[in-house]
Amino acid sequence: MSSAANSTNTMKTTVKHTPGLTGKRILMCGNEALAEAAIIAGVDAYFGYPITPQNEIPAYMAKRMPEEGRVFVQSESELAAINMVFGAAATGKRAMTTSSSPGISLMQEGISYLAGAELPAVIVNVMRGGPGLGNIAPSQSDYFQSTKGGGHGDYHLIVLAPGSVQEMGDCMPLAFDLADQYRTPVMILADGLLGQMMEPVLLEEKERRKLPPKDWALTGAKNRPQNIVRSLWLKEGKLEEVNERIQARYAQIIKNETRCEQYKVDDADIVVVAYGITARIVRGAVTKARKEGIKVGWIRPITLWPFPYEQISQAADEFKIFLTVELSCGQMVEDVKLAVAGKAPVVFFGRTGGGVPTVDDVLDKIRQLTIKHKS
């Protein structure tokens, strides 16, 4: 996944595992590519509960994790799964869970506990339509929940938004490394289309960052001081101290880890902002629009938190119209408006409840905005 700001040193680390599919180009669905990539990235323990449209992940892990001599548990609920992740992460192991929108809602208390205890973990949300049970069609309506801290307290998750089956795999080693480096939960925010669609993918061992030692982990206190992992701090002033430490860490994440991709923004009269599967649709529309002589470009946020405010703000320095395309009633559009800060109009176009716009739908909207811009 491309990076707009990433100066962290890397080093080659070999992860011991059965070769499996490593280094081979193979046709896989997004969910399975993500699962195999997590194994290659060194996940020690997976805990999950079935829910569509992410069921291929626990099914895949149920087979592959025991083959690798690692831990797989189908928990009795999403509540149990996230608390099992907490326990495994507290011992310094790479732990993850996956679910879909209603299941992620049930995990919010545990996610807040992970953030408060400063524990690294990876959480995958393959979004479906909502609110409520909704349907099993693709959606992007969990943006607010994911980027604004869906549970209680002042916290954020690093949120990565893959845009292809290949990136479903590529984001996993990055997610685990970010979690370990910053001692924070990381969320992969995908959708039912990316989870289910099949594309050729190449899964490879990635260079791993130079990560700090996990000297905070609960590994037994023989010959060393006791470690305590918790999110409850009752001594006066202690919780504020913890919050300040966490916020300072977030400032470093914003500085070092903000990621986005841009195309033909410099000369554009219209800039389309989209992420995930919607960004792929936007690319097709922009390609067609350029052939018609319309000056349009796109920006794809790869990290939804931290959001690429600076990159979008810079694009707004020249007068443009911004078009935000989402599979929701309009959530990311609020962050685009904050980034633009009144320097240009921001227009929203979206589908909801599992509806997905076509390339021509987006192209028609671009044409309408072109007429408006010229007038």
mmCIF file of C-alpha atoms in Angstrom:
data_model
loop_
_atom_site.group_PDB
_atom_site.id
_atom_site.type_symbol
_atom_site.label_atom_id
_atom_site.label_comp_id
_atom_site.label_asym_id
_atom_site.label_seq_id
_atom_site.Cartn_x
_atom_site.Cartn_y
_atom_site.Cartn_z
ATOM 1 C CA MET A 1 0.000 0.000 0.000
ATOM 2 C CA SER A 2 1.410 3.392 -0.958
ATOM 3 C CA SER A 3 2.359 5.915 1.698
ATOM 4 C CA ALA A 4 2.293 9.700 1.760
ATOM 5 C CA ALA A 5 4.378 9.854 4.925
ATOM 6 C CA ASN A 6 6.369 6.922 6.233
ATOM 7 C CA SER A 7 9.944 7.322 7.421
ATOM 8 C CA THR A 8 10.061 4.271 9.702
ATOM 9 C CA ASN A 9 13.092 2.005 9.317
ATOM 10 C CA THR A 10 12.474 -1.531 8.128
ATOM 11 C CA MET A 11 14.391 -4.762 8.385
ATOM 12 C CA LYS A 12 13.955 -8.202 6.881
ATOM 13 C CA THR A 13 12.528 -10.692 9.346
ATOM 14 C CA THR A 14 11.726 -14.277 8.493
ATOM 15 C CA VAL A 15 8.408 -15.495 9.863
ATOM 16 C CA LYS A 16 8.448 -19.253 10.385
ATOM 17 C CA HIS A 17 5.494 -20.908 8.720
ATOM 18 C CA THR A 18 4.669 -23.606 6.206
ATOM 19 C CA PRO A 19 5.339 -22.184 2.711
ATOM 20 C CA GLY A 20 1.685 -22.682 1.692
ATOM 21 C CA LEU A 21 0.770 -20.071 -0.891
ATOM 22 C CA THR A 22 3.676 -17.701 -0.276
ATOM 23 C CA GLY A 23 5.223 -16.324 -3.448
ATOM 24 C CA LYS A 24 2.611 -17.827 -5.746
ATOM 25 C CA ARG A 25 0.097 -15.860 -7.799
ATOM 26 C CA ILE A 26 -3.274 -17.466 -7.189
ATOM 27 C CA LEU A 27 -6.944 -16.631 -7.628
ATOM 28 C CA MET A 28 -8.426 -15.903 -4.202
ATOM 29 C CA CYS A 29 -11.343 -14.006 -2.720
ATOM 30 C CA GLY A 30 -10.513 -11.009 -0.573
ATOM 31 C CA ASN A 31 -11.403 -12.683 2.702
ATOM 32 C CA GLU A 32 -9.117 -15.645 2.052
ATOM 33 C CA ALA A 33 -6.277 -13.426 0.816
ATOM 34 C CA LEU A 34 -6.504 -11.436 4.036
ATOM 35 C CA ALA A 35 -6.491 -14.599 6.143
ATOM 36 C CA GLU A 36 -3.458 -16.141 4.459
ATOM 37 C CA ALA A 37 -1.614 -12.817 4.602
ATOM 38 C CA ALA A 38 -2.250 -12.645 8.351
ATOM 39 C CA ILE A 39 -0.649 -16.076 8.724
ATOM 40 C CA ILE A 40 2.360 -14.989 6.678
ATOM 41 C CA ALA A 41 2.574 -11.851 8.864
ATOM 42 C CA GLY A 42 2.930 -14.016 11.956
ATOM 43 C CA VAL A 43 -0.449 -13.939 13.651
ATOM 44 C CA ASP A 44 -0.244 -16.173 16.727
ATOM 45 C CA ALA A 45 -3.917 -16.407 17.645
ATOM 46 C CA TYR A 46 -7.244 -15.872 15.877
ATOM 47 C CA PHE A 47 -10.575 -15.587 17.685
ATOM 48 C CA GLY A 48 -13.820 -15.103 15.796
ATOM 49 C CA TYR A 49 -17.510 -15.738 15.453
ATOM 50 C CA PRO A 50 -19.308 -16.328 12.146
ATOM 51 C CA ILE A 51 -21.244 -13.558 10.421
ATOM 52 C CA THR A 52 -21.756 -12.856 6.720
ATOM 53 C CA PRO A 53 -20.036 -11.510 4.585
ATOM 54 C CA GLN A 54 -16.745 -12.342 6.348
ATOM 55 C CA ASN A 55 -17.357 -16.033 7.028
ATOM 56 C CA GLU A 56 -14.605 -17.173 4.666
ATOM 57 C CA ILE A 57 -12.045 -15.767 7.110
ATOM 58 C CA PRO A 58 -12.872 -17.890 10.186
ATOM 59 C CA ALA A 59 -13.485 -20.893 7.913
ATOM 60 C CA TYR A 60 -10.039 -20.441 6.354
ATOM 61 C CA MET A 61 -8.380 -19.839 9.717
ATOM 62 C CA ALA A 62 -10.036 -22.933 11.198
ATOM 63 C CA LYS A 63 -8.032 -25.021 8.719
ATOM 64 C CA ARG A 64 -4.801 -23.071 8.371
ATOM 65 C CA MET A 65 -4.039 -21.999 11.951
ATOM 66 C CA PRO A 66 -3.859 -25.569 13.331
ATOM 67 C CA GLU A 67 -1.708 -26.519 10.332
ATOM 68 C CA GLU A 68 0.732 -23.835 11.463
ATOM 69 C CA GLY A 69 0.582 -24.893 15.115
ATOM 70 C CA ARG A 70 -1.147 -21.675 16.095
ATOM 71 C CA VAL A 71 -4.293 -20.860 18.025
ATOM 72 C CA PHE A 72 -7.753 -20.830 16.457
ATOM 73 C CA VAL A 73 -10.868 -20.457 18.613
ATOM 74 C CA GLN A 74 -14.427 -20.063 17.384
ATOM 75 C CA SER A 75 -15.761 -18.074 20.305
ATOM 76 C CA GLU A 76 -19.306 -18.229 21.617
ATOM 77 C CA SER A 77 -19.935 -14.602 20.630
ATOM 78 C CA GLU A 78 -18.285 -11.438 19.364
ATOM 79 C CA LEU A 79 -18.039 -10.242 22.965
ATOM 80 C CA ALA A 80 -16.007 -13.319 23.833
ATOM 81 C CA ALA A 81 -13.835 -12.974 20.728
ATOM 82 C CA ILE A 82 -12.666 -9.425 21.451
ATOM 83 C CA ASN A 83 -11.908 -10.270 25.087
ATOM 84 C CA MET A 84 -9.907 -13.318 23.990
ATOM 85 C CA VAL A 85 -7.946 -10.964 21.740
ATOM 86 C CA PHE A 86 -7.314 -8.771 24.789
ATOM 87 C CA GLY A 87 -5.944 -11.717 26.737
ATOM 88 C CA ALA A 88 -3.656 -12.955 23.972
ATOM 89 C CA ALA A 89 -2.414 -9.442 23.171
ATOM 90 C CA ALA A 90 -1.565 -8.869 26.843
ATOM 91 C CA THR A 91 0.949 -11.731 26.615
ATOM 92 C CA GLY A 92 2.685 -10.056 23.681
ATOM 93 C CA LYS A 93 1.271 -12.351 20.997
ATOM 94 C CA ARG A 94 -0.027 -11.166 17.644
ATOM 95 C CA ALA A 95 -3.790 -11.569 17.976
ATOM 96 C CA MET A 96 -6.674 -10.726 15.683
ATOM 97 C CA THR A 97 -10.407 -11.055 15.176
ATOM 98 C CA THR A 98 -12.725 -10.467 12.247
ATOM 99 C CA SER A 99 -16.418 -9.713 11.982
ATOM 100 C CA SER A 100 -18.985 -7.685 10.102
ATOM 101 C CA SER A 101 -20.864 -4.548 11.088
ATOM 102 C CA PRO A 102 -23.308 -5.786 13.819
ATOM 103 C CA GLY A 103 -20.585 -7.994 15.278
ATOM 104 C CA ILE A 104 -18.143 -5.088 15.402
ATOM 105 C CA SER A 105 -20.785 -3.081 17.273
ATOM 106 C CA LEU A 106 -20.852 -5.766 19.943
ATOM 107 C CA MET A 107 -17.059 -5.534 20.275
ATOM 108 C CA GLN A 108 -16.910 -1.797 21.022
ATOM 109 C CA GLU A 109 -16.417 -2.098 24.789
ATOM 110 C CA GLY A 110 -13.560 -4.547 24.302
ATOM 111 C CA ILE A 111 -11.964 -2.349 21.633
ATOM 112 C CA SER A 112 -12.031 0.597 24.035
ATOM 113 C CA TYR A 113 -10.404 -1.627 26.683
ATOM 114 C CA LEU A 114 -7.661 -2.588 24.220
ATOM 115 C CA ALA A 115 -6.993 1.084 23.462
ATOM 116 C CA GLY A 116 -7.039 1.997 27.159
ATOM 117 C CA ALA A 117 -4.647 -0.821 28.061
ATOM 118 C CA GLU A 118 -2.376 0.176 25.146
ATOM 119 C CA LEU A 119 -2.474 -3.273 23.590
ATOM 120 C CA PRO A 120 -1.673 -4.067 19.946
ATOM 121 C CA ALA A 121 -4.285 -6.066 18.065
ATOM 122 C CA VAL A 122 -5.811 -6.288 14.593
ATOM 123 C CA ILE A 123 -9.577 -6.107 14.041
ATOM 124 C CA VAL A 124 -11.137 -6.641 10.613
ATOM 125 C CA ASN A 125 -14.568 -5.299 9.681
ATOM 126 C CA VAL A 126 -15.976 -6.552 6.382
ATOM 127 C CA MET A 127 -18.890 -4.133 6.290
ATOM 128 C CA ARG A 128 -22.487 -4.984 5.419
ATOM 129 C CA GLY A 129 -25.620 -2.893 5.039
ATOM 130 C CA GLY A 130 -27.231 -1.343 8.107
ATOM 131 C CA PRO A 131 -28.481 -0.040 10.454
ATOM 132 C CA GLY A 132 -29.607 -3.026 12.503
ATOM 133 C CA LEU A 133 -29.166 -6.411 10.884
ATOM 134 C CA GLY A 134 -29.629 -4.685 7.537
ATOM 135 C CA ASN A 135 -28.496 -7.036 4.786
ATOM 136 C CA ILE A 136 -25.334 -8.788 3.630
ATOM 137 C CA ALA A 137 -24.638 -6.440 0.715
ATOM 138 C CA PRO A 138 -21.539 -4.182 0.671
ATOM 139 C CA SER A 139 -21.604 -0.906 2.566
ATOM 140 C CA GLN A 140 -19.326 1.812 3.908
ATOM 141 C CA SER A 141 -21.666 3.043 6.619
ATOM 142 C CA ASP A 142 -19.371 2.048 9.515
ATOM 143 C CA TYR A 143 -16.982 4.918 8.771
ATOM 144 C CA PHE A 144 -18.029 7.024 11.767
ATOM 145 C CA GLN A 145 -17.860 4.062 14.136
ATOM 146 C CA SER A 146 -14.393 3.103 12.922
ATOM 147 C CA THR A 147 -12.696 6.493 12.661
ATOM 148 C CA LYS A 148 -14.255 8.416 15.531
ATOM 149 C CA GLY A 149 -13.812 5.814 18.284
ATOM 150 C CA GLY A 150 -16.924 3.637 18.391
ATOM 151 C CA GLY A 151 -16.622 2.882 22.090
ATOM 152 C CA HIS A 152 -16.260 5.110 25.146
ATOM 153 C CA GLY A 153 -13.357 7.396 25.972
ATOM 154 C CA ASP A 154 -10.812 9.470 24.053
ATOM 155 C CA TYR A 155 -9.214 7.007 21.671
ATOM 156 C CA HIS A 156 -8.638 6.247 18.008
ATOM 157 C CA LEU A 157 -7.907 3.178 15.976
ATOM 158 C CA ILE A 158 -5.521 3.234 13.053
ATOM 159 C CA VAL A 159 -7.930 2.428 10.215
ATOM 160 C CA LEU A 160 -6.651 0.990 6.918
ATOM 161 C CA ALA A 161 -8.937 0.848 3.870
ATOM 162 C CA PRO A 162 -7.789 -1.633 1.206
ATOM 163 C CA GLY A 163 -9.039 -1.088 -2.330
ATOM 164 C CA SER A 164 -8.435 -4.458 -3.972
ATOM 165 C CA VAL A 165 -8.056 -8.142 -3.169
ATOM 166 C CA GLN A 166 -4.287 -7.686 -3.419
ATOM 167 C CA GLU A 167 -4.446 -4.902 -0.859
ATOM 168 C CA MET A 168 -6.624 -7.052 1.395
ATOM 169 C CA GLY A 169 -3.498 -9.149 1.705
ATOM 170 C CA ASP A 170 -0.936 -6.357 1.628
ATOM 171 C CA CYS A 171 -2.525 -4.484 4.522
ATOM 172 C CA MET A 172 -2.133 -7.338 7.022
ATOM 173 C CA PRO A 173 1.641 -7.192 7.686
ATOM 174 C CA LEU A 174 1.376 -3.417 7.825
ATOM 175 C CA ALA A 175 -1.504 -3.625 10.309
ATOM 176 C CA PHE A 176 0.367 -5.943 12.679
ATOM 177 C CA ASP A 177 3.528 -3.835 12.480
ATOM 178 C CA LEU A 178 1.630 -0.603 13.159
ATOM 179 C CA ALA A 179 -0.152 -2.218 16.084
ATOM 180 C CA ASP A 180 3.119 -3.423 17.594
ATOM 181 C CA GLN A 181 5.016 -0.205 16.969
ATOM 182 C CA TYR A 182 2.409 2.091 18.507
ATOM 183 C CA ARG A 183 0.795 -0.327 21.004
ATOM 184 C CA THR A 184 -2.648 0.330 19.618
ATOM 185 C CA PRO A 185 -5.476 -1.597 17.962
ATOM 186 C CA VAL A 186 -5.574 -1.377 14.168
ATOM 187 C CA MET A 187 -8.722 -1.882 12.121
ATOM 188 C CA ILE A 188 -8.953 -3.087 8.530
ATOM 189 C CA LEU A 189 -12.124 -1.562 7.075
ATOM 190 C CA ALA A 190 -13.268 -3.437 3.981
ATOM 191 C CA ASP A 191 -16.723 -4.275 2.628
ATOM 192 C CA GLY A 192 -18.690 -7.244 1.381
ATOM 193 C CA LEU A 193 -17.650 -6.728 -2.227
ATOM 194 C CA LEU A 194 -13.926 -6.735 -1.482
ATOM 195 C CA GLY A 195 -14.369 -9.691 0.827
ATOM 196 C CA GLN A 196 -16.215 -11.809 -1.709
ATOM 197 C CA MET A 197 -14.730 -10.822 -5.070
ATOM 198 C CA MET A 198 -11.909 -12.900 -6.555
ATOM 199 C CA GLU A 199 -8.729 -11.588 -8.169
ATOM 200 C CA PRO A 200 -5.209 -12.887 -8.759
ATOM 201 C CA VAL A 201 -3.045 -12.099 -5.740
ATOM 202 C CA LEU A 202 0.626 -12.519 -4.878
ATOM 203 C CA LEU A 203 1.209 -13.081 -1.167
ATOM 204 C CA GLU A 204 4.786 -12.517 -0.056
ATOM 205 C CA GLU A 205 6.696 -12.027 3.155
ATOM 206 C CA LYS A 206 7.155 -8.295 3.678
ATOM 207 C CA GLU A 207 9.996 -6.405 5.266
ATOM 208 C CA ARG A 208 9.090 -5.946 8.903
ATOM 209 C CA ARG A 209 9.683 -2.713 10.733
ATOM 210 C CA LYS A 210 12.254 -2.456 13.480
ATOM 211 C CA LEU A 211 9.786 -2.899 16.285
ATOM 212 C CA PRO A 212 10.230 -2.043 19.961
ATOM 213 C CA PRO A 213 10.573 -4.922 22.434
ATOM 214 C CA LYS A 214 7.399 -6.042 24.184
ATOM 215 C CA ASP A 215 8.864 -5.635 27.641
ATOM 216 C CA TRP A 216 5.398 -4.682 28.904
ATOM 217 C CA ALA A 217 3.917 -8.108 28.106
ATOM 218 C CA LEU A 218 2.644 -10.548 30.724
ATOM 219 C CA THR A 219 5.174 -13.347 30.289
ATOM 220 C CA GLY A 220 5.851 -14.256 33.909
ATOM 221 C CA ALA A 221 7.705 -12.008 36.358
ATOM 222 C CA LYS A 222 10.560 -14.290 37.358
ATOM 223 C CA ASN A 223 13.757 -12.209 37.718
ATOM 224 C CA ARG A 224 12.072 -8.995 36.655
ATOM 225 C CA PRO A 225 9.586 -6.445 38.063
ATOM 226 C CA GLN A 226 5.886 -7.234 37.740
ATOM 227 C CA ASN A 227 4.032 -6.005 34.656
ATOM 228 C CA ILE A 228 0.435 -4.816 34.915
ATOM 229 C CA VAL A 229 -1.830 -4.543 31.866
ATOM 230 C CA ARG A 230 -5.092 -2.747 32.592
ATOM 231 C CA SER A 231 -7.305 0.175 31.652
ATOM 232 C CA LEU A 232 -8.589 0.973 35.164
ATOM 233 C CA TRP A 233 -6.722 3.799 36.905
ATOM 234 C CA LEU A 234 -8.305 5.137 40.103
ATOM 235 C CA LYS A 235 -5.442 7.146 41.588
ATOM 236 C CA GLU A 236 -6.059 10.871 41.178
ATOM 237 C CA GLY A 237 -4.407 12.204 38.016
ATOM 238 C CA LYS A 238 -3.204 8.804 36.775
ATOM 239 C CA LEU A 239 -5.844 8.349 34.072
ATOM 240 C CA GLU A 240 -5.135 11.828 32.742
ATOM 241 C CA GLU A 241 -1.457 10.908 32.547
ATOM 242 C CA VAL A 242 -2.319 7.749 30.604
ATOM 243 C CA ASN A 243 -4.569 9.714 28.233
ATOM 244 C CA GLU A 244 -1.851 12.264 27.595
ATOM 245 C CA ARG A 245 0.617 9.490 26.770
ATOM 246 C CA ILE A 246 -1.841 7.887 24.360
ATOM 247 C CA GLN A 247 -2.619 11.232 22.691
ATOM 248 C CA ALA A 248 1.094 11.919 22.217
ATOM 249 C CA ARG A 249 1.334 8.547 20.489
ATOM 250 C CA TYR A 250 -1.585 9.504 18.224
ATOM 251 C CA ALA A 251 0.268 12.685 17.256
ATOM 252 C CA GLN A 252 3.196 10.532 16.106
ATOM 253 C CA ILE A 253 0.848 8.306 14.117
ATOM 254 C CA ILE A 254 -0.655 11.336 12.381
ATOM 255 C CA LYS A 255 2.823 12.623 11.567
ATOM 256 C CA ASN A 256 4.295 9.336 10.318
ATOM 257 C CA GLU A 257 1.496 7.100 9.085
ATOM 258 C CA THR A 258 -1.009 9.159 7.083
ATOM 259 C CA ARG A 259 -1.473 7.479 3.720
ATOM 260 C CA CYS A 260 -3.315 8.382 0.547
ATOM 261 C CA GLU A 261 -3.066 7.961 -3.202
ATOM 262 C CA GLN A 262 -3.600 10.756 -5.745
ATOM 263 C CA TYR A 263 -4.136 10.909 -9.503
ATOM 264 C CA LYS A 264 -4.125 13.975 -11.793
ATOM 265 C CA VAL A 265 -5.040 16.372 -8.998
ATOM 266 C CA ASP A 266 -2.682 19.208 -10.006
ATOM 267 C CA ASP A 267 -4.648 20.347 -13.077
ATOM 268 C CA ALA A 268 -8.086 19.132 -11.994
ATOM 269 C CA ASP A 269 -11.196 21.275 -11.810
ATOM 270 C CA ILE A 270 -12.969 18.455 -9.982
ATOM 271 C CA VAL A 271 -11.391 16.178 -7.380
ATOM 272 C CA VAL A 272 -13.224 12.995 -6.442
ATOM 273 C CA VAL A 273 -12.518 11.520 -3.003
ATOM 274 C CA ALA A 274 -13.356 7.867 -2.394
ATOM 275 C CA TYR A 275 -11.948 4.851 -0.561
ATOM 276 C CA GLY A 276 -12.159 1.085 -0.744
ATOM 277 C CA ILE A 277 -14.275 -0.512 -3.446
ATOM 278 C CA THR A 278 -15.813 2.866 -4.322
ATOM 279 C CA ALA A 279 -12.397 4.213 -5.275
ATOM 280 C CA ARG A 280 -12.130 1.521 -7.952
ATOM 281 C CA ILE A 281 -15.412 2.661 -9.457
ATOM 282 C CA VAL A 282 -14.225 6.272 -9.308
ATOM 283 C CA ARG A 283 -11.043 5.402 -11.165
ATOM 284 C CA GLY A 284 -13.053 4.055 -14.073
ATOM 285 C CA ALA A 285 -15.237 7.156 -14.136
ATOM 286 C CA VAL A 286 -12.246 9.506 -14.001
ATOM 287 C CA THR A 287 -10.534 7.630 -16.846
ATOM 288 C CA LYS A 288 -13.625 8.017 -19.018
ATOM 289 C CA ALA A 289 -14.042 11.669 -18.034
ATOM 290 C CA ARG A 290 -10.443 12.465 -18.959
ATOM 291 C CA LYS A 291 -11.031 10.957 -22.411
ATOM 292 C CA GLU A 292 -13.919 13.416 -22.756
ATOM 293 C CA GLY A 293 -11.573 16.289 -21.931
ATOM 294 C CA ILE A 294 -12.904 16.824 -18.402
ATOM 295 C CA LYS A 295 -10.177 17.850 -15.973
ATOM 296 C CA VAL A 296 -10.887 15.562 -13.059
ATOM 297 C CA GLY A 297 -8.648 13.717 -10.612
ATOM 298 C CA TRP A 298 -9.067 11.588 -7.537
ATOM 299 C CA ILE A 299 -7.722 11.204 -4.017
ATOM 300 C CA ARG A 300 -7.997 7.848 -2.279
ATOM 301 C CA PRO A 301 -7.493 7.837 1.487
ATOM 302 C CA ILE A 302 -5.704 4.626 2.485
ATOM 303 C CA THR A 303 -5.667 5.509 6.165
ATOM 304 C CA LEU A 304 -9.129 6.658 7.198
ATOM 305 C CA TRP A 305 -7.572 7.455 10.556
ATOM 306 C CA PRO A 306 -5.325 9.301 10.458
ATOM 307 C CA PHE A 307 -7.263 11.004 7.650
ATOM 308 C CA PRO A 308 -5.245 12.801 4.915
ATOM 309 C CA TYR A 309 -6.484 16.272 5.840
ATOM 310 C CA GLU A 310 -3.283 17.979 4.720
ATOM 311 C CA GLN A 311 -3.214 16.385 1.265
ATOM 312 C CA ILE A 312 -6.845 17.287 0.591
ATOM 313 C CA SER A 313 -6.338 20.795 1.985
ATOM 314 C CA GLN A 314 -3.417 21.348 -0.385
ATOM 315 C CA ALA A 315 -5.546 20.226 -3.320
ATOM 316 C CA ALA A 316 -8.170 22.769 -2.277
ATOM 317 C CA ASP A 317 -5.709 25.676 -2.467
ATOM 318 C CA GLU A 318 -6.600 25.966 -6.157
ATOM 319 C CA PHE A 319 -10.321 26.485 -6.757
ATOM 320 C CA LYS A 320 -11.940 23.144 -7.423
ATOM 321 C CA ILE A 321 -15.119 21.233 -6.773
ATOM 322 C CA PHE A 322 -14.749 18.226 -4.507
ATOM 323 C CA LEU A 323 -16.970 15.200 -4.996
ATOM 324 C CA THR A 324 -17.091 12.564 -2.273
ATOM 325 C CA VAL A 325 -18.427 9.158 -3.313
ATOM 326 C CA GLU A 326 -19.372 6.635 -0.618
ATOM 327 C CA LEU A 327 -21.575 3.613 0.020
ATOM 328 C CA SER A 328 -23.345 5.469 2.819
ATOM 329 C CA CYS A 329 -25.653 8.391 3.476
ATOM 330 C CA GLY A 330 -22.587 10.631 3.785
ATOM 331 C CA GLN A 331 -19.972 10.063 6.477
ATOM 332 C CA MET A 332 -16.458 10.557 5.100
ATOM 333 C CA VAL A 333 -17.793 13.693 3.392
ATOM 334 C CA GLU A 334 -17.645 15.405 6.794
ATOM 335 C CA ASP A 335 -13.876 14.828 7.002
ATOM 336 C CA VAL A 336 -13.473 16.059 3.419
ATOM 337 C CA LYS A 337 -15.329 19.248 4.356
ATOM 338 C CA LEU A 338 -13.073 19.711 7.384
ATOM 339 C CA ALA A 339 -10.014 19.308 5.158
ATOM 340 C CA VAL A 340 -11.283 21.684 2.473
ATOM 341 C CA ALA A 341 -12.192 24.213 5.193
ATOM 342 C CA GLY A 342 -14.547 26.234 3.002
ATOM 343 C CA LYS A 343 -12.011 26.824 0.223
ATOM 344 C CA ALA A 344 -14.148 24.980 -2.346
ATOM 345 C CA PRO A 345 -17.588 23.380 -2.659
ATOM 346 C CA VAL A 346 -17.878 19.776 -1.442
ATOM 347 C CA VAL A 347 -20.601 17.635 -3.035
ATOM 348 C CA PHE A 348 -21.708 14.200 -1.860
ATOM 349 C CA PHE A 349 -22.863 11.308 -4.028
ATOM 350 C CA GLY A 350 -23.624 7.930 -2.542
ATOM 351 C CA ARG A 351 -25.681 4.785 -2.437
ATOM 352 C CA THR A 352 -26.845 3.082 0.729
ATOM 353 C CA GLY A 353 -28.382 -0.146 1.977
ATOM 354 C CA GLY A 354 -26.141 -2.272 -0.221
ATOM 355 C CA GLY A 355 -26.567 -0.212 -3.385
ATOM 356 C CA VAL A 356 -23.408 0.256 -5.456
ATOM 357 C CA PRO A 357 -23.046 3.012 -8.098
ATOM 358 C CA THR A 358 -21.768 2.144 -11.535
ATOM 359 C CA VAL A 359 -18.908 3.834 -13.350
ATOM 360 C CA ASP A 360 -21.464 5.607 -15.542
ATOM 361 C CA ASP A 361 -23.395 6.821 -12.482
ATOM 362 C CA VAL A 362 -20.270 8.539 -11.166
ATOM 363 C CA LEU A 363 -19.362 9.796 -14.641
ATOM 364 C CA ASP A 364 -22.796 11.413 -14.995
ATOM 365 C CA LYS A 365 -22.277 13.188 -11.671
ATOM 366 C CA ILE A 366 -18.875 14.438 -12.837
ATOM 367 C CA ARG A 367 -20.452 15.758 -16.035
ATOM 368 C CA GLN A 368 -23.104 17.608 -14.035
ATOM 369 C CA LEU A 369 -20.453 19.207 -11.831
ATOM 370 C CA THR A 370 -18.432 20.192 -14.922
ATOM 371 C CA ILE A 371 -21.376 22.159 -16.254
ATOM 372 C CA LYS A 372 -21.872 23.762 -12.860
ATOM 373 C CA HIS A 373 -18.155 24.642 -12.602
ATOM 374 C CA LYS A 374 -18.129 26.294 -16.029
ATOM 375 C CA SER A 375 -21.222 28.314 -15.229
#
